[in-house]
Amino acid sequence: MALSETIKAGPVAGKLDHIPGHLGMPIFGNTFEFLKYPFAFHESRRQQCGPVYKFSVFGGRTVALYGADALEYVLMDREKNFGSRDGWRLLQQLFPNGLMLRDFDDHRSHRRIMQVAFKPRPMQDYMLRLNDGIANTLPAWTPSPRFQFYPAIKKLTLDLGASVFLGLEMGDEAAKLNQAFVDEVAASVAVIRKPWPGTKMGRGVKARAFLLDFFRDLIPARRSGDADDMFSQFCRAKAEDGAFFSDDEIVDHLNFLLMAAHDTTTSALTTMIWALAQYPEWQDAVRDEVMALGTERLDYAAMDRLALTERVFKEALRFRPPVPFLPRFSRRPFEFGGYEIPGDTSISVSPGLVAMDEDIWTEPTRFDPDRFSDNRAEDRRHRFAWSPFGGGAHKCIGMHFAIMQVRAFVHQFLQHYRVALPDGYKPRWQAIPIPKPRDGLPVILTRL
Ligand code: HEM
């Protein structure tokens, strides 16, 4: 096997000699250094080179544009210069044709059709499903001095996703589906990009085939029924010209949507519970707010009355954003930060690095939900100061759903459980592709 076969060559960028930074070893570039400590890698580059620098991971040379202005410039993309599909090329093999892998007019028309499933009416139906699923699961969580929170919430999020997105009650398929998602996501950052047997990519490609067949078999029943799950809505949704999504489009959208929803929400909920365990004073305050609503399940109309919960969640997302780096691909040369950057170049901007920017946030390394209070409003210091859900045309379509799911969970969880961290415990987080605690986040779980 030639070494060059291990990393699939990325798109060929124009000349980057004038851009500061270094491209690391031949073939592998900076991949291993980046994978080990992604944030430290970028922070040191930025300190050495300034806000515009080049690096090389996964076989493609990339120009990083640091800062909130860069996020705004690239994501708002007023000149339609930055493609998402080629930016997210690492996902192309496993999630081709997902919404984020489409650009411009094609993206807009697909997004418009999918948007039907995120309107207030269907959201109210999802809320009922979320509440039911959470209420059915929580009583089975057994108090323990070392309750593994991450696997428990990952399973719950998958079960909720199966109910809300697919209209399924999970039975025997759950473990197989869960493993398939894990394999698909793990393959997206595999160093070996060929689907050889025994490799991460080999497992990822097999997992994709399994999931697509699984969804395809369900299409006839979803098309003819009148259920309110997202799958059924995609089957019935029409474009302006009256056309429906084809079977291939439906399975690709679902496959991408489940991936986009599952690990991100799991990661966000894990950080949220870690924060409530680490800062008991916030846990008590949020519990008081939840109890004051006086309902066992969260009412859709009462969501806006959880202001403290929202503040803590916003800070959790700032502290550890599930999607810290966003890639794009320039179609034409452009100028940023005093540099002429060529077309056909991979670009990276980072909500995660901006979330720790000392020019925007007061003591950014401190967990401090009050920075989002109306009188401090640090997030309003820049339009892109706080952007864990991205921005512009590709801004997360599931943002309100994710926020709703987190509130519904926290609302029921804190009514029944107290959570704390073992003495001296410090979690070790795997930073990418999506942050997760390497040890499953063992917490002390007690019933109230
Ligand atoms: C806390 C949870 C979540 C976070 C932090 C998150 C974050 C993001 C981010 C940053 C993007 C933009 C990527 C880019 O611009 O390149 C995005 C896009 C997307 N997200 Fe989420 N997401 C979350 C939950 C969800 C959920 C629950 C769903 C589905 C119900 C979802 C579906 C999508 C889809 C389909 C896109 C692509 C949108 C487009 O290209 O137009 N996400 N998400």
XYZ file of C-alpha atoms and ligand atoms in Angstrom:
491
model
C 0.000 0.000 0.000
C 1.396 3.388 -0.970
C 1.267 5.910 1.862
C -0.454 8.376 -0.430
C -3.426 5.987 -0.577
C -4.114 6.383 3.112
C -5.262 9.980 2.934
C -7.419 10.866 -0.018
C -6.027 13.969 -1.606
C -8.220 17.002 -0.928
C -9.064 19.576 -3.536
C -5.999 21.280 -4.969
C -5.685 24.766 -3.546
C -4.082 27.703 -5.298
C -0.706 29.018 -4.177
C -0.573 29.658 -0.444
C 3.132 30.566 -0.160
C 2.325 34.088 1.017
C 0.021 32.892 3.826
C 1.754 32.412 7.212
C 1.836 28.978 8.848
C 3.365 25.623 8.015
C 1.940 22.513 6.425
C 3.646 19.858 8.552
C 4.906 16.500 7.293
C 4.539 15.364 3.699
C 1.232 13.554 3.057
C -0.093 13.607 6.628
C 0.527 17.321 7.124
C -0.544 18.446 10.622
C -3.271 15.766 10.926
C -1.952 13.958 14.003
C -1.058 17.136 15.906
C -4.506 18.559 15.129
C -6.366 15.388 16.124
C -4.537 15.225 19.468
C -5.281 18.759 20.699
C -7.400 20.634 18.117
C -7.864 23.806 20.193
C -4.265 24.066 21.349
C -3.153 23.442 17.765
C -5.156 26.420 16.486
C -4.384 28.646 19.447
C -0.627 28.219 18.981
C -0.899 28.842 15.211
C -2.890 31.981 15.814
C -0.379 33.285 18.330
C 2.525 32.586 15.966
C 0.920 33.673 12.694
C -1.979 36.035 13.437
C -5.619 35.607 12.441
C -4.985 34.187 8.943
C -2.808 31.077 8.644
C -2.501 27.858 6.672
C -2.364 24.288 7.927
C -2.889 20.842 6.468
C -5.132 18.066 7.765
C -6.671 14.994 6.102
C -4.646 15.601 2.956
C -6.055 19.049 2.197
C -4.390 22.408 2.699
C -6.643 24.775 4.607
C -6.604 28.485 5.416
C -7.942 29.292 8.892
C -9.645 32.655 9.359
C -9.775 33.464 13.046
C -12.339 35.653 14.805
C -15.973 36.728 14.909
C -15.577 38.972 11.827
C -14.290 35.965 9.884
C -17.274 33.876 10.994
C -19.647 36.585 9.863
C -17.867 37.139 6.554
C -17.721 33.460 5.615
C -21.075 32.270 6.965
C -23.161 35.213 5.754
C -21.342 34.828 2.420
C -22.888 37.811 0.669
C -20.899 37.103 -2.491
C -21.819 33.409 -2.638
C -18.195 32.395 -2.585
C -18.070 29.718 0.114
C -19.390 26.236 -0.656
C -20.428 24.003 2.221
C -20.422 20.736 0.223
C -16.741 20.834 -0.659
C -15.932 22.331 2.739
C -17.486 19.306 4.444
C -15.830 16.940 1.955
C -14.868 14.610 4.804
C -18.580 13.799 5.100
C -19.181 13.325 1.371
C -18.455 9.615 1.311
C -20.865 8.856 4.155
C -23.505 11.573 3.944
C -23.669 12.640 0.284
C -26.690 14.832 -0.527
C -27.483 15.686 3.096
C -28.689 19.265 3.509
C -25.292 20.565 4.612
C -23.707 18.890 1.565
C -25.764 21.032 -0.829
C -25.071 24.579 -1.914
C -26.812 27.771 -2.999
C -30.063 27.346 -5.065
C -30.140 23.558 -4.726
C -29.595 23.869 -0.958
C -32.234 26.571 -0.636
C -34.938 24.564 -2.385
C -34.266 21.438 -0.291
C -34.096 23.434 2.928
C -37.421 25.099 2.135
C -39.124 21.712 1.785
C -37.573 20.383 4.999
C -38.511 23.512 6.913
C -42.148 22.318 6.934
C -41.150 19.729 9.534
C -39.789 22.434 11.900
C -42.834 24.733 12.051
C -44.556 25.400 15.412
C -47.378 22.876 14.854
C -45.149 19.835 14.268
C -42.802 21.075 17.017
C -45.691 20.848 19.483
C -46.249 17.233 18.433
C -42.543 16.458 18.836
C -42.680 17.937 22.318
C -45.350 15.393 23.297
C -43.196 12.566 21.947
C -40.119 13.927 23.738
C -41.969 14.214 27.036
C -43.341 10.667 26.724
C -39.954 9.203 25.834
C -38.191 10.981 28.709
C -40.919 10.021 31.210
C -40.706 6.359 30.112
C -36.933 6.231 30.481
C -35.992 8.285 33.544
C -37.539 6.018 36.222
C -35.244 3.207 35.009
C -32.086 5.221 35.732
C -30.766 3.596 38.890
C -29.106 5.902 41.421
C -25.424 5.116 41.738
C -22.185 6.736 42.966
C -20.783 6.147 39.459
C -23.697 6.515 37.053
C -22.351 6.570 33.485
C -24.170 9.631 32.195
C -22.863 9.781 28.618
C -23.953 6.294 27.474
C -27.301 6.733 29.262
C -28.097 10.069 27.583
C -26.805 8.805 24.230
C -29.237 5.910 24.385
C -32.093 8.183 25.430
C -31.313 10.657 22.613
C -31.292 7.797 20.127
C -34.624 6.480 21.405
C -36.125 9.977 21.260
C -34.732 10.431 17.749
C -36.245 7.114 16.673
C -39.628 8.246 17.956
C -39.585 11.859 16.727
C -37.637 11.475 13.482
C -38.602 7.971 12.390
C -41.918 7.297 14.160
C -40.481 4.086 15.660
C -40.495 2.647 19.122
C -37.036 1.212 19.513
C -36.786 -2.492 20.170
C -34.172 -4.969 19.051
C -32.886 -2.650 16.315
C -31.722 -0.030 18.820
C -28.256 -1.453 19.476
C -27.638 -2.075 15.762
C -28.817 1.416 14.777
C -26.749 3.039 17.516
C -23.639 1.137 16.416
C -24.277 2.155 12.808
C -24.370 5.868 13.772
C -21.227 5.510 15.827
C -19.459 3.817 12.900
C -20.644 6.434 10.387
C -19.503 9.382 12.513
C -16.177 7.756 13.448
C -15.446 7.102 9.765
C -15.912 10.784 8.919
C -12.556 11.609 10.551
C -10.791 8.346 9.647
C -7.236 8.886 8.464
C -7.539 6.013 5.966
C -10.174 7.214 3.510
C -10.593 3.963 1.521
C -13.345 1.594 2.748
C -10.988 -1.353 3.189
C -12.272 -4.213 5.379
C -11.335 -3.770 9.027
C -10.812 -0.002 8.698
C -12.991 2.725 10.227
C -14.054 3.786 6.738
C -14.903 0.189 5.842
C -17.207 -0.010 8.872
C -18.661 3.455 8.149
C -19.595 2.612 4.555
C -21.190 -0.674 5.679
C -23.124 1.204 8.382
C -24.424 3.693 5.804
C -25.716 0.876 3.577
C -27.444 -0.737 6.567
C -29.146 2.515 7.621
C -30.272 3.462 4.119
C -31.846 0.022 3.554
C -33.511 0.280 6.953
C -35.080 3.673 6.080
C -35.982 2.694 2.507
C -38.031 -0.268 3.724
C -40.153 2.080 5.827
C -40.994 4.599 3.049
C -44.229 3.001 1.713
C -45.817 2.946 5.185
C -44.735 6.537 5.916
C -46.019 7.804 2.533
C -49.477 6.318 2.924
C -49.947 7.154 6.613
C -50.769 10.439 8.338
C -48.281 10.285 11.215
C -46.564 13.432 12.516
C -42.951 12.154 12.809
C -40.309 13.894 10.665
C -39.842 10.920 8.334
C -43.562 10.953 7.464
C -43.446 14.714 6.934
C -40.496 14.457 4.534
C -42.426 11.765 2.621
C -45.431 14.062 2.242
C -43.659 17.444 1.855
C -43.935 19.113 -1.558
C -41.764 21.617 -3.388
C -43.357 24.755 -4.850
C -43.791 22.965 -8.194
C -45.692 20.149 -6.436
C -42.822 17.617 -6.638
C -42.158 15.257 -3.727
C -38.725 14.195 -2.482
C -37.606 10.995 -4.253
C -36.897 7.855 -2.176
C -33.150 8.499 -2.522
C -33.534 12.099 -1.330
C -35.632 11.018 1.657
C -33.163 8.398 2.874
C -30.183 10.716 2.384
C -31.883 13.583 4.236
C -32.905 11.300 7.083
C -29.495 9.713 7.357
C -27.852 13.129 7.558
C -30.480 14.588 9.879
C -30.160 11.772 12.403
C -26.394 12.129 12.404
C -26.623 15.915 12.713
C -29.126 15.668 15.573
C -27.907 12.699 17.573
C -24.316 13.241 18.666
C -24.602 17.032 18.818
C -27.568 16.967 21.210
C -25.967 14.150 23.229
C -22.794 16.205 23.550
C -24.719 19.371 24.530
C -26.780 17.539 27.165
C -23.642 15.934 28.575
C -21.931 19.301 28.967
C -25.133 20.713 30.496
C -25.340 17.956 33.136
C -21.599 18.166 33.802
C -22.095 21.913 34.452
C -25.057 21.351 36.799
C -23.020 18.731 38.686
C -19.876 20.872 38.815
C -21.762 24.007 39.952
C -24.427 22.865 42.501
C -25.563 26.450 43.039
C -26.667 26.571 39.401
C -28.290 23.155 39.751
C -30.356 24.419 42.702
C -31.326 27.613 40.882
C -32.391 25.759 37.738
C -34.299 23.175 39.811
C -36.178 25.975 41.603
C -37.136 27.448 38.252
C -38.301 24.057 36.975
C -40.295 23.309 40.140
C -41.949 26.727 39.963
C -43.656 25.693 36.727
C -45.561 23.099 38.757
C -45.970 20.535 35.961
C -44.541 17.020 35.689
C -43.933 17.498 31.952
C -42.835 20.647 30.198
C -45.611 22.412 28.364
C -44.677 23.784 24.925
C -46.182 27.142 25.896
C -44.152 27.269 29.142
C -40.748 26.913 27.483
C -40.073 30.646 27.564
C -40.440 30.634 31.343
C -37.143 28.772 31.778
C -34.835 31.775 31.519
C -32.173 30.470 33.928
C -32.147 27.066 32.272
C -31.573 28.835 28.972
C -28.713 30.893 30.398
C -26.930 27.816 31.754
C -27.466 25.960 28.478
C -26.114 28.875 26.445
C -23.022 28.924 28.620
C -22.650 25.135 28.279
C -22.715 25.532 24.489
C -20.190 28.369 24.653
C -17.945 26.364 26.943
C -17.942 23.223 24.844
C -19.653 23.716 21.470
C -20.588 20.415 19.802
C -19.407 21.698 16.386
C -16.336 23.839 17.134
C -14.977 24.170 13.564
C -16.864 24.903 10.350
C -15.267 24.208 6.963
C -16.020 25.931 3.658
C -14.450 25.926 0.181
C -13.784 29.113 -1.758
C -15.039 29.199 -5.337
C -13.170 32.399 -6.252
C -10.230 34.386 -4.864
C -11.127 36.750 -2.033
C -9.429 39.099 0.352
C -9.508 38.803 4.131
C -7.317 40.241 6.877
C -4.967 41.824 4.354
C -4.334 38.572 2.439
C -5.414 37.570 -1.051
C -6.699 34.012 -0.651
C -7.087 31.950 -3.827
C -10.227 30.212 -5.121
C -10.543 26.410 -4.744
C -9.170 26.614 -1.213
C -10.417 24.930 1.961
C -11.338 27.509 4.577
C -11.884 26.977 8.298
C -13.744 29.279 10.685
C -14.408 28.454 14.308
C -17.330 29.234 16.631
C -15.362 27.280 19.276
C -12.304 29.543 19.182
C -14.450 32.700 19.081
C -16.306 31.405 22.168
C -13.005 31.734 24.072
C -11.964 35.091 22.565
C -10.790 37.431 25.337
C -11.626 40.472 23.210
C -15.297 39.469 23.377
C -15.864 37.552 26.608
C -14.985 38.524 30.170
C -12.803 35.751 31.646
C -13.797 33.307 28.907
C -12.377 30.239 30.668
C -14.761 30.750 33.606
C -18.160 28.996 33.538
C -20.440 31.970 34.093
C -24.045 31.733 32.814
C -24.770 35.290 33.994
C -22.722 36.644 31.087
C -25.927 36.000 29.091
C -28.116 38.039 31.469
C -29.831 41.106 29.992
C -27.631 43.577 31.841
C -24.339 41.906 30.820
C -25.332 40.436 27.446
C -21.751 39.593 26.449
C -23.108 37.551 23.562
C -24.382 40.754 21.958
C -20.904 42.218 21.678
C -20.674 40.773 18.178
C -23.301 39.214 15.913
C -21.155 36.064 15.773
C -19.833 36.069 19.350
C -22.032 33.111 20.243
C -22.741 30.873 17.256
C -22.744 27.196 18.308
C -25.511 26.649 15.742
C -23.599 28.406 12.954
C -25.207 31.210 10.941
C -26.272 32.245 7.457
C -27.812 29.880 4.900
C -26.660 26.708 6.681
C -27.568 27.746 10.219
C -28.703 24.658 12.114
C -32.232 23.799 11.010
C -32.719 21.799 14.228
C -31.690 24.567 16.636
C -35.125 25.084 18.187
C -35.691 21.362 18.326
C -32.381 20.854 20.163
C -33.178 23.637 22.644
C -36.635 22.155 23.209
C -35.222 18.684 23.814
C -32.674 19.962 26.327
C -35.323 21.925 28.235
C -37.745 18.977 28.258
C -35.007 16.688 29.585
C -33.657 19.056 32.244
C -37.209 19.847 33.363
C -38.018 16.202 34.128
C -34.527 15.163 35.252
C -34.136 17.823 37.948
C -37.562 17.072 39.398
C -36.436 13.531 40.189
C -32.655 13.489 40.510
C -29.729 15.305 42.035
C -26.392 15.019 40.263
C -22.868 15.589 41.627
C -19.281 14.847 40.641
C -17.021 12.468 42.592
C -14.394 14.264 44.730
C -11.505 15.616 42.687
C -13.013 14.336 39.449
C -11.971 15.996 36.198
C -13.463 14.667 32.966
C -11.214 14.147 29.950
C -12.991 15.220 26.791
C -12.404 13.928 23.296
C -12.607 17.180 21.331
C -13.553 16.040 17.831
C -15.424 15.121 15.721
C -17.977 15.953 18.443
C -16.925 16.446 22.089
C -17.575 13.573 24.478
C -16.139 12.488 27.834
C -13.653 9.655 27.332
C -14.756 7.958 30.562
C -18.535 8.196 30.037
C -18.856 10.971 32.668
C -19.393 8.988 35.902
C -21.655 11.098 38.148
C -23.145 10.598 41.599
C -26.831 10.187 40.853
C -29.323 10.316 43.726
C -33.112 10.439 43.719
C -34.734 13.481 45.276
C -27.056 21.145 20.401
C -27.333 20.529 19.268
C -26.859 20.983 17.906
C -25.801 21.765 17.542
C -24.783 22.413 18.443
C -25.834 21.875 16.099
C -24.925 22.612 15.352
C -25.033 22.810 13.992
C -24.174 23.675 13.223
C -23.006 24.481 13.776
C -24.587 23.634 11.939
C -24.031 24.451 10.769
C -22.900 23.753 10.074
C -22.261 24.631 9.005
O -22.630 25.779 8.815
O -21.340 24.138 8.354
C -25.709 22.723 11.868
C -26.376 22.404 10.726
C -27.399 21.470 10.687
N -28.013 20.868 11.749
Fe -27.544 21.109 13.702
N -26.899 21.168 15.633
C -27.565 20.611 16.698
C -28.708 19.849 16.659
C -29.397 19.526 15.518
C -30.650 18.807 15.493
C -31.425 18.359 16.719
C -30.976 18.634 14.171
C -32.183 17.997 13.574
C -33.349 17.926 14.170
C -29.926 19.262 13.385
C -29.873 19.271 12.012
C -28.997 20.044 11.281
C -29.018 20.116 9.827
C -29.957 19.343 8.895
C -28.007 21.022 9.461
C -27.651 21.468 8.056
C -28.394 22.763 7.762
C -28.118 23.297 6.366
O -27.108 22.941 5.776
O -28.946 24.073 5.886
N -28.990 19.801 14.238
N -25.968 22.245 13.142
